[in-house]
XYZ file of C-alpha atoms in Angstrom:
664
model
C -0.050 0.270 -0.058
C 1.321 3.440 -0.832
C 0.614 5.933 2.235
C 2.287 9.066 3.723
C 1.394 10.571 6.543
C 1.868 14.875 7.245
C 1.944 16.818 10.164
C 0.697 20.287 10.670
C 1.992 21.787 13.582
C 1.560 25.213 15.237
C -0.216 26.966 17.837
C -4.218 27.173 18.869
C -5.259 30.068 16.549
C -3.214 29.606 13.470
C -5.673 27.788 11.769
C -4.495 24.117 11.603
C -7.967 22.749 11.422
C -8.871 24.368 8.110
C -5.837 23.325 6.799
C -6.047 19.836 7.790
C -9.181 19.791 6.504
C -8.158 21.045 3.083
C -5.445 18.437 2.797
C -7.964 15.573 4.055
C -10.820 16.249 1.824
C -8.829 16.957 -1.130
C -7.804 13.154 -0.698
C -11.135 11.944 0.061
C -12.546 13.659 -3.519
C -9.194 11.939 -5.279
C -10.580 8.397 -3.933
C -7.529 8.101 -1.215
C -8.467 7.000 2.465
C -7.725 9.431 4.786
C -7.118 8.901 9.020
C -6.370 12.284 10.811
C -5.908 13.060 14.352
C -5.322 16.378 16.247
C -3.412 16.727 19.441
C -4.750 19.741 20.923
C -4.891 21.585 24.363
C -7.780 22.810 26.380
C -7.006 26.341 24.944
C -8.584 29.171 22.575
C -4.822 30.689 21.535
C -1.277 29.510 22.152
C 0.243 26.094 23.313
C 1.154 23.689 20.819
C -1.672 21.271 18.410
C -0.291 18.874 16.575
C -2.600 17.569 13.554
C -1.423 14.225 11.470
C -3.168 13.561 8.457
C -2.477 10.149 7.342
C -3.297 9.287 3.534
C -3.449 5.738 1.917
C -4.328 4.192 -1.188
C -6.027 1.530 0.645
C -7.750 1.802 3.707
C -5.535 3.290 6.985
C -7.273 2.253 10.167
C -5.276 4.385 12.495
C -2.934 7.778 12.439
C 0.102 5.548 12.253
C 3.731 6.117 13.722
C 5.501 7.486 10.760
C 6.290 10.990 9.458
C 6.981 11.905 5.740
C 6.111 15.883 5.819
C 5.416 18.408 8.360
C 4.256 21.989 7.968
C 5.435 24.354 10.476
C 3.418 27.606 11.434
C 5.972 28.738 14.340
C 9.255 28.283 15.315
C 8.645 25.715 18.197
C 7.071 23.297 15.932
C 10.406 23.369 13.621
C 12.218 22.225 16.766
C 10.016 19.726 17.873
C 9.289 17.973 15.083
C 11.819 18.322 12.172
C 13.691 15.672 14.064
C 10.811 13.069 13.392
C 10.877 13.423 9.374
C 11.412 10.337 8.038
C 14.527 10.368 5.352
C 12.819 11.355 1.896
C 10.803 13.593 3.782
C 10.234 17.511 3.811
C 10.013 20.512 6.167
C 7.900 23.618 4.827
C 7.659 26.781 6.784
C 7.697 30.345 6.462
C 11.039 31.536 6.054
C 10.623 35.095 6.114
C 9.711 34.333 10.200
C 11.451 31.282 10.993
C 14.421 29.222 10.530
C 15.491 25.551 10.850
C 18.988 24.711 12.303
C 20.534 22.277 9.975
C 20.710 19.530 12.685
C 17.315 19.277 13.767
C 16.959 17.470 10.349
C 17.700 13.831 9.591
C 19.826 12.640 6.635
C 17.973 12.627 3.391
C 14.783 15.220 4.278
C 14.160 17.943 2.441
C 13.865 21.349 3.864
C 12.046 23.330 1.844
C 11.479 27.272 3.497
C 8.975 29.863 1.788
C 9.834 32.991 1.492
C 6.562 34.123 1.939
C 6.469 37.953 1.147
C 8.606 37.369 -2.173
C 6.382 34.883 -3.475
C 2.795 36.084 -2.508
C 3.645 39.469 -3.896
C 1.788 39.175 -7.087
C -1.547 38.381 -5.043
C -1.052 40.900 -2.634
C -1.342 43.514 -5.514
C -4.613 41.895 -6.200
C -6.246 41.251 -3.379
C -4.337 43.433 -0.912
C -2.925 42.906 2.203
C -2.565 39.334 3.402
C -3.206 37.877 6.697
C -0.890 36.152 8.193
C -3.222 33.064 8.764
C -2.691 32.878 4.744
C 0.776 31.562 4.896
C -1.018 28.475 6.020
C -2.692 28.025 2.782
C 0.072 28.845 0.732
C 2.114 25.649 2.708
C -0.960 23.272 1.791
C -0.180 24.226 -2.102
C 3.215 23.232 -1.716
C 2.443 20.113 0.125
C -0.235 19.162 -2.411
C 2.858 19.443 -4.811
C 5.450 17.473 -3.147
C 2.874 14.927 -2.026
C 1.408 14.248 -6.019
C -2.027 15.968 -4.953
C -2.401 18.424 -7.687
C -4.279 21.528 -7.656
C -7.495 20.737 -9.466
C -9.374 18.886 -6.043
C -7.713 21.140 -3.493
C -9.390 24.379 -5.241
C -12.619 22.568 -5.458
C -12.480 22.032 -1.735
C -11.816 25.863 -1.172
C -14.510 27.188 -3.354
C -16.897 24.569 -1.065
C -15.672 25.978 1.987
C -15.595 29.766 1.325
C -18.489 30.076 -0.755
C -20.430 31.878 2.200
C -18.185 34.491 1.957
C -18.162 34.873 -1.693
C -16.012 34.507 -5.183
C -13.168 37.162 -4.016
C -12.232 35.374 -1.073
C -12.570 31.946 -3.172
C -10.340 33.199 -5.848
C -8.104 34.632 -3.048
C -7.257 31.241 -1.511
C -6.722 29.596 -4.455
C -4.257 31.900 -5.963
C -2.276 31.409 -2.774
C -2.476 27.738 -3.283
C -1.200 27.957 -6.764
C 1.743 30.331 -5.441
C 2.854 27.554 -3.005
C 2.514 25.288 -5.509
C 4.415 26.384 -7.984
C 7.422 27.375 -5.830
C 7.264 23.605 -4.659
C 7.623 22.394 -7.780
C 10.618 24.900 -8.935
C 12.443 24.504 -5.836
C 11.788 21.150 -4.288
C 11.045 17.056 -5.049
C 8.117 14.889 -4.638
C 8.468 12.509 -1.229
C 6.290 9.854 -2.921
C 5.444 8.081 -6.222
C 2.189 9.115 -7.832
C -0.911 8.173 -6.837
C -3.849 6.207 -8.649
C -6.889 8.273 -8.262
C -9.900 6.270 -8.074
C -11.877 9.748 -7.565
C -14.360 7.866 -6.032
C -16.059 10.351 -3.277
C -15.877 9.298 0.481
C -16.888 10.978 3.261
C -14.518 12.468 5.767
C -16.359 12.415 9.306
C -15.540 12.108 13.110
C -16.953 9.522 15.221
C -19.267 11.763 17.195
C -20.936 13.255 13.661
C -21.453 9.477 13.001
C -23.380 9.185 16.188
C -25.631 12.270 15.723
C -26.209 10.940 11.737
C -27.306 7.392 12.965
C -29.520 8.759 16.032
C -30.898 10.875 13.237
C -31.455 7.838 10.428
C -32.786 5.954 13.238
C -35.046 8.359 14.218
C -34.333 10.021 17.341
C -36.334 12.929 17.739
C -35.175 14.503 21.008
C -31.668 15.209 21.662
C -30.324 16.967 25.192
C -26.747 17.762 26.396
C -24.782 20.285 28.496
C -21.952 20.994 26.625
C -18.556 19.094 27.485
C -15.625 17.862 25.645
C -15.153 15.586 23.631
C -18.770 15.054 23.659
C -19.966 18.566 22.653
C -19.636 18.256 18.802
C -22.819 15.787 19.014
C -24.857 18.757 20.062
C -23.003 20.860 17.593
C -24.072 18.722 14.838
C -27.925 18.233 16.471
C -27.701 22.222 16.147
C -26.496 22.643 12.734
C -28.863 20.167 11.484
C -31.987 20.501 13.180
C -34.039 21.871 10.280
C -33.727 19.150 8.190
C -33.861 16.359 10.599
C -36.618 17.440 12.671
C -34.894 16.919 15.980
C -35.812 18.671 19.106
C -32.992 19.880 20.880
C -32.573 21.365 24.347
C -29.399 22.407 26.159
C -29.791 21.905 29.834
C -28.766 23.144 33.118
C -26.747 20.773 33.747
C -26.382 16.545 33.164
C -28.460 15.960 35.890
C -31.677 18.080 33.883
C -29.843 16.674 30.431
C -30.586 12.638 31.113
C -34.008 13.463 32.820
C -35.196 15.301 29.875
C -33.830 12.405 27.824
C -35.927 9.936 29.795
C -39.130 12.039 29.858
C -38.756 12.145 25.964
C -38.416 8.396 25.879
C -41.827 7.740 28.086
C -43.531 10.056 25.766
C -42.894 7.796 23.043
C -39.993 9.854 21.201
C -36.617 8.268 20.518
C -34.599 10.175 22.762
C -30.701 10.905 23.241
C -28.117 12.433 25.527
C -24.249 12.864 25.595
C -21.643 13.871 27.782
C -18.038 13.270 28.842
C -17.316 11.132 32.032
C -17.184 14.157 34.154
C -20.936 14.860 33.268
C -21.820 11.289 33.201
C -20.939 11.183 37.263
C -24.366 13.277 37.571
C -26.256 11.357 35.214
C -25.675 7.657 36.754
C -29.045 8.025 39.603
C -30.889 8.607 36.367
C -29.757 5.654 34.619
C -31.212 3.818 36.829
C -34.184 5.525 37.010
C -34.487 4.210 33.501
C -34.081 0.799 33.897
C -36.466 0.430 36.696
C -38.966 2.330 34.875
C -38.064 0.404 31.859
C -38.003 3.630 29.590
C -36.058 3.238 26.455
C -33.033 5.971 26.176
C -29.567 6.286 24.305
C -26.740 7.962 26.762
C -23.324 8.772 24.864
C -20.724 8.671 27.607
C -17.250 9.879 25.890
C -14.038 8.789 27.598
C -10.939 11.526 28.123
C -8.073 12.256 30.738
C -9.432 11.585 34.261
C -9.689 11.677 37.065
C -11.959 14.879 38.174
C -11.634 17.152 34.835
C -8.401 15.832 34.555
C -7.120 16.277 30.630
C -10.576 17.520 29.118
C -8.843 17.364 25.436
C -6.859 13.834 25.603
C -7.784 10.481 25.016
C -8.153 7.774 27.852
C -10.039 4.347 27.955
C -10.874 4.517 31.883
C -14.533 4.975 32.353
C -15.416 1.301 32.113
C -15.889 0.680 35.649
C -17.972 4.179 35.733
C -20.153 2.872 33.367
C -20.431 -0.998 34.334
C -21.362 0.434 37.984
C -23.391 3.594 37.176
C -26.581 3.649 39.655
C -27.525 1.931 42.488
C -28.558 -1.753 42.085
C -29.044 -4.150 39.368
C -30.788 -3.938 36.153
C -30.953 -4.465 32.330
C -29.187 -2.246 30.648
C -26.610 -2.294 27.383
C -23.168 -1.178 27.378
C -21.523 -1.073 24.097
C -18.139 0.552 22.981
C -17.852 1.220 19.140
C -14.606 0.361 17.500
C -14.366 2.698 14.518
C -16.074 5.426 12.509
C -18.546 3.840 10.400
C -19.605 1.300 13.406
C -20.609 4.060 15.490
C -22.752 5.215 13.060
C -24.375 1.659 12.331
C -23.797 0.816 16.553
C -25.965 4.103 17.190
C -29.400 2.599 14.516
C -28.719 -0.417 15.995
C -29.137 0.444 20.001
C -32.098 2.531 19.292
C -33.849 -0.430 18.032
C -32.595 -2.475 20.890
C -33.698 0.315 23.400
C -37.334 0.107 21.743
C -37.768 -3.642 21.818
C -36.188 -4.585 25.246
C -37.262 -1.261 27.303
C -34.016 -0.269 28.739
C -31.184 2.391 28.978
C -28.408 2.071 26.569
C -24.791 3.608 27.450
C -22.772 4.099 23.990
C -19.177 4.572 25.142
C -16.649 6.294 23.056
C -13.287 8.372 23.872
C -11.750 11.266 22.907
C -10.059 9.635 19.656
C -12.948 7.962 18.195
C -15.333 10.824 19.022
C -13.158 13.441 17.827
C -10.894 11.968 14.714
C -12.251 12.391 11.410
C -11.622 9.612 8.489
C -12.799 8.638 5.274
C -15.615 6.227 5.084
C -17.071 4.735 2.218
C -20.495 5.726 1.623
C -22.277 2.359 1.328
C -21.170 1.680 5.215
C -24.232 4.415 5.776
C -27.553 2.572 5.544
C -30.131 5.339 4.605
C -33.329 2.974 5.209
C -32.360 0.838 7.828
C -35.241 -1.449 10.009
C -36.707 0.502 12.731
C -38.279 -2.032 15.735
C -40.356 0.194 18.299
C -40.774 -3.156 19.942
C -44.075 -3.691 21.518
C -46.189 -0.638 21.767
C -49.930 -0.782 22.659
C -52.026 1.243 20.187
C -55.390 0.235 21.885
C -56.924 -1.104 25.060
C -59.917 -3.423 25.213
C -60.343 -3.798 29.392
C -63.493 -5.748 28.749
C -60.973 -8.135 26.368
C -57.700 -7.810 27.935
C -58.495 -7.114 31.715
C -56.937 -4.196 33.580
C -54.044 -2.925 31.188
C -50.627 -4.383 33.377
C -47.268 -1.721 32.087
C -45.258 -4.554 34.162
C -46.691 -7.702 33.475
C -44.739 -10.872 34.258
C -43.696 -12.289 30.688
C -41.485 -15.015 29.729
C -39.578 -12.519 27.731
C -39.198 -10.197 30.147
C -40.718 -7.290 27.766
C -44.241 -6.522 28.975
C -46.802 -4.211 26.688
C -45.463 -0.589 26.555
C -48.246 2.222 26.094
C -47.251 5.738 25.003
C -49.227 8.712 27.564
C -52.937 9.272 26.308
C -53.401 5.800 24.516
C -57.160 5.159 26.354
C -57.177 2.619 29.138
C -53.406 2.264 29.707
C -53.173 4.477 33.070
C -50.294 3.351 34.918
C -47.557 4.908 37.352
C -44.168 5.356 36.220
C -42.396 6.017 39.333
C -38.560 5.132 40.364
C -39.385 3.009 43.403
C -40.346 -0.767 42.455
C -43.931 -1.985 41.803
C -45.797 -5.044 40.640
C -47.163 -5.872 37.268
C -50.035 -2.954 37.554
C -47.494 -0.435 38.488
C -48.742 -0.224 42.098
C -45.659 0.544 44.059
C -44.194 -2.173 46.964
C -41.815 0.019 48.488
C -44.444 1.247 51.473
C -47.726 -0.235 52.664
C -48.005 -3.007 49.732
C -44.423 -4.176 50.543
C -43.872 -7.711 49.086
C -40.810 -10.028 48.850
C -42.196 -12.534 46.449
C -43.577 -9.520 43.992
C -40.196 -7.978 44.194
C -38.620 -11.542 43.206
C -40.770 -11.696 40.235
C -40.751 -8.120 38.949
C -36.554 -8.338 39.309
C -36.793 -11.711 37.208
C -38.772 -10.370 34.988
C -36.386 -7.750 34.114
C -33.375 -9.114 34.311
C -35.260 -12.005 31.888
C -34.662 -9.571 28.643
C -30.924 -9.843 28.993
C -31.062 -13.368 28.159
C -32.810 -12.899 24.868
C -30.930 -9.761 24.042
C -27.686 -11.707 24.249
C -28.493 -13.967 21.828
C -29.697 -11.223 19.357
C -26.442 -9.263 19.598
C -23.477 -10.541 17.774
C -20.971 -12.455 19.745
C -17.151 -11.060 19.232
C -15.095 -12.585 16.445
C -11.026 -13.526 15.875
C -9.396 -11.080 13.104
C -6.221 -11.908 11.273
C -4.411 -15.359 11.439
C -6.683 -18.554 12.935
C -3.550 -20.210 14.460
C -1.715 -17.349 15.881
C 1.286 -17.346 18.330
C -0.398 -14.071 20.269
C -3.627 -12.854 20.419
C -3.767 -9.153 20.790
C -7.027 -8.296 22.944
C -8.329 -4.610 22.896
C -11.940 -2.379 23.124
C -12.995 0.697 21.210
C -10.838 3.113 19.075
C -7.606 0.974 20.180
C -8.741 -1.550 17.412
C -7.141 0.657 14.527
C -3.876 0.375 16.034
C -4.273 -3.210 17.067
C -5.182 -4.373 13.557
C -2.396 -2.624 11.972
C 0.062 -3.624 14.650
C -1.234 -7.424 14.207
C -0.624 -7.166 10.112
C 2.969 -5.588 10.849
C 3.678 -8.322 13.406
C 2.688 -11.162 11.233
C 4.337 -9.761 8.311
C 7.548 -10.153 10.475
C 7.237 -13.662 11.655
C 5.142 -13.432 14.696
C 1.696 -14.747 13.639
C -0.709 -12.348 15.292
C -4.560 -12.221 15.308
C -6.503 -9.568 17.381
C -10.654 -9.875 19.621
C -12.263 -6.532 19.609
C -14.432 -6.568 22.761
C -17.754 -4.339 21.350
C -20.517 -5.284 23.527
C -19.663 -5.493 27.404
C -23.275 -5.602 28.863
C -24.787 -7.918 28.488
C -21.283 -10.018 27.512
C -20.857 -13.159 25.572
C -18.617 -14.902 28.288
C -19.134 -18.177 26.531
C -17.592 -17.188 23.342
C -14.606 -14.984 24.581
C -14.035 -18.105 27.027
C -13.624 -20.591 23.797
C -11.674 -18.014 21.905
C -9.073 -17.218 24.795
C -8.792 -20.929 26.258
C -7.413 -21.550 22.544
C -5.308 -18.469 22.786
C -1.328 -19.302 22.967
C -0.252 -16.265 24.225
C -2.628 -13.242 25.227
C -1.831 -9.535 25.214
C -4.372 -6.806 26.389
C -3.786 -3.548 24.921
C -5.799 -0.494 26.347
C -5.158 3.202 26.842
C -5.497 2.961 30.479
C -3.561 2.146 33.638
C -5.012 -0.924 35.212
C -5.934 -3.167 31.944
C -9.675 -2.601 32.925
C -10.853 -4.825 29.989
C -8.487 -7.520 30.937
C -9.848 -7.444 34.610
C -13.570 -7.642 33.496
C -12.919 -10.194 30.968
C -11.226 -11.991 33.772
C -14.316 -11.477 36.196
C -16.609 -12.773 33.556
C -14.412 -15.868 32.225
C -11.986 -16.350 34.809
C -9.058 -15.832 31.965
C -6.089 -13.949 32.792
C -4.506 -11.916 30.349
C -0.348 -13.156 29.709
C 0.832 -9.537 29.194
C -0.487 -6.079 29.197
C 0.317 -3.481 27.119
C -0.659 -0.079 28.239
C -0.595 4.039 27.300
C -2.163 6.655 29.704
C -0.005 9.928 28.712
C -2.912 11.222 26.831
C -2.338 10.235 23.157
C -3.691 7.172 21.345
C -1.889 4.305 21.139
C 0.210 3.581 18.120
C 1.251 0.375 16.034
C 4.709 0.571 16.780
C 4.125 0.322 20.421
C 2.552 -2.452 20.201
C 4.711 -4.038 17.787
C 7.731 -3.588 20.290
C 5.409 -4.609 23.536
C 5.052 -7.866 21.944
C 8.586 -8.537 21.033
C 9.797 -7.423 24.369
C 7.414 -9.737 25.894
C 8.313 -12.616 23.797
C 12.243 -11.803 24.510
C 11.039 -11.893 28.027
C 12.490 -8.380 28.458
C 10.935 -6.364 31.601
C 8.805 -3.773 31.391
C 10.834 -0.607 31.293
C 8.735 2.529 32.604
C 12.213 4.581 32.856
C 12.157 8.270 30.760
C 13.270 8.081 27.272
C 15.670 10.449 25.769
C 12.729 12.028 23.833
C 10.434 12.159 26.864
C 13.180 13.798 28.961
C 13.273 16.293 25.832
C 9.649 16.971 26.217
C 9.750 17.386 30.314
C 12.375 19.814 29.701
C 10.195 21.705 26.648
C 7.465 21.567 29.563
C 9.581 23.193 32.218
C 10.732 26.164 29.733
C 7.068 26.633 28.816
C 5.745 27.360 32.019
C 8.973 28.802 33.808
C 11.258 30.814 31.242
C 9.037 31.816 28.487
C 10.393 29.568 25.872
C 13.414 31.673 25.452
C 15.640 28.332 25.206
C 15.318 25.093 23.806
C 16.537 21.142 24.650
C 19.230 20.093 22.315
C 20.955 17.175 23.481
C 20.645 14.825 26.183
C 23.284 12.735 28.039
C 22.270 10.188 31.352
C 24.805 10.127 34.108
C 24.132 8.553 37.383
C 22.648 9.238 40.419
C 24.691 11.876 41.437
C 23.185 12.488 44.830
C 19.597 12.494 43.722
C 18.899 8.833 44.260
C 18.160 8.146 40.671
C 20.028 8.232 37.152
C 19.448 11.209 35.619
C 19.128 13.009 32.160
C 21.376 16.038 31.810
C 19.416 17.735 29.009
C 21.303 20.582 27.420
C 19.642 24.120 26.201
C 20.419 26.259 23.587
C 19.131 29.842 22.963
C 16.627 30.254 20.264
C 17.662 33.423 19.060
C 21.553 32.762 18.701
C 21.921 29.078 19.388
C 24.368 29.566 22.245
C 24.466 27.538 24.972
C 22.005 28.545 27.101
C 21.711 26.031 30.079
C 21.152 22.500 31.533
C 18.483 20.919 33.005
C 18.670 17.729 35.007
C 15.510 15.264 34.945
C 15.264 12.241 37.215
C 15.177 9.207 34.398
C 12.564 7.133 36.821
C 10.824 9.552 38.892
C 10.624 12.629 35.822
C 11.548 15.033 38.640
C 13.164 18.100 37.524
C 16.355 17.857 40.131
C 18.241 21.552 38.506
C 17.583 24.129 35.924
C 21.158 25.724 35.293
C 21.098 29.073 33.212
C 24.519 29.994 31.035
C 25.294 33.662 31.470
């Protein structure tokens, strides 16, 4: 497969998102496959934003772990990412403002400084003074040539992007693209071979957009939310498309109001959904149990981010599993599911609306920042436009003379009772948060009855037996007779799939098991698969291997090894490959800082204490030297002059910053 990864780096407010969208949508229209990931901070302006766009001739399942080109929009970005560019790649930046120390660039990497003022002079004559953000468009134009992507489709993307601003703005941006393209054509070489463009257009959407789209296709008519990253873009999509879809949208005063509104809509007969992140979900949990005991269909999306507490609002993690498993007090039937990619997020959302109605229960769709916010191209045939809609057993009319008194919670073999919407004649019942009998008479006070409590509990829980039979069991992907089985859940699927292919190609036959349906859980099928696995390795973006523990609790089967990542960034294929190889070689897990991480900690110290006037250049390691652990000596240079600027000493085990010595 032909593939390249292009990075765009700068600060918040530099316009990286628009540049990335232009590049990605151009590739999507050319028929190429794209997977993008934006590592950003909880800040409006400043900081460091790092967007990667991976482009492939075939489907790509993660943002990967290679880097072929970088557009650096500030000096900090040059210093951070120039060393990551692989041989044959290219660095592009505005040479009117920034410079690149040759020592930062690997052998065989092209450096293309763009003299912005000079090459945009003619455009400026025609269109007037250019805003600083226009450098991005010129740089994207250069990349279009260097990556062999051409100008035609990108010009069309610009036309669509700025259509609301008029032809003059469109012409300006297309002119800037051409300027960058032509300059690169004269002064650099392409870093990849020519592509074969199918021109098959593919939507470029995020997981949150897929969830919102799937909900509307499934017939969702009420959506409530309180904004919280990384779930907020579901609300944005719903609001932007409200007139087209007819969905009633309510932004509540808090997450308690949000979930109760959604439950109320479900009682009224509307397909309803709400969404939040882990902190907001903490406020929703009692109401989730209320939906369970009331047997109300409602869908709640819980998007994980770095925790605990407010934690890392803009970073990814898979650490809310036990929060969702323990949502609300007591026991009740519910579904917990975690889609594994964008297309699956769409289809899963449609499916769970049907399950919620049919089995009259709450559904928790788990996601995480990576799945919810990263965009990728998806084949159009993955989006079913006319899915089967199953509203379950809803009573349209009731004749008491023929059928007797309406029993909303009738004891049935299936556990599913007749459901009537408010206003249906002769179907009056009490929908309370206390437990009740068949007729909805409360059994929490003077009518307490242990046998009735036992029967109503058994009735509710019987739903899970049939539900488990209906939802698809997990299946192995990759090699059948493998040496290693990787076990994952959620968004780690893409990196795990690619890692399994890499390991197999390197002689370590590897397959993978992705857990999607969490409650109810296919214990029998998972047990059979893992019992036959030679080596079982869990791959999770958390510290304590939560899914591994859950699988052990349900099956009694332990993993042989764990690969974990908990720094806020997503799992990458090479980390999994290296982890598997180290396990096979019986190497101990090394939790020490790497030299690269030591540089990053030095960057952090300088940003927070010294206004970024210095930058880390080289790293050496020495013995404990009185600190109780070995230390890294990180040498610093002055950004303006390149002269030696100081030294920071950082502990290799603890990451402690022991000293900062500035050279005069």
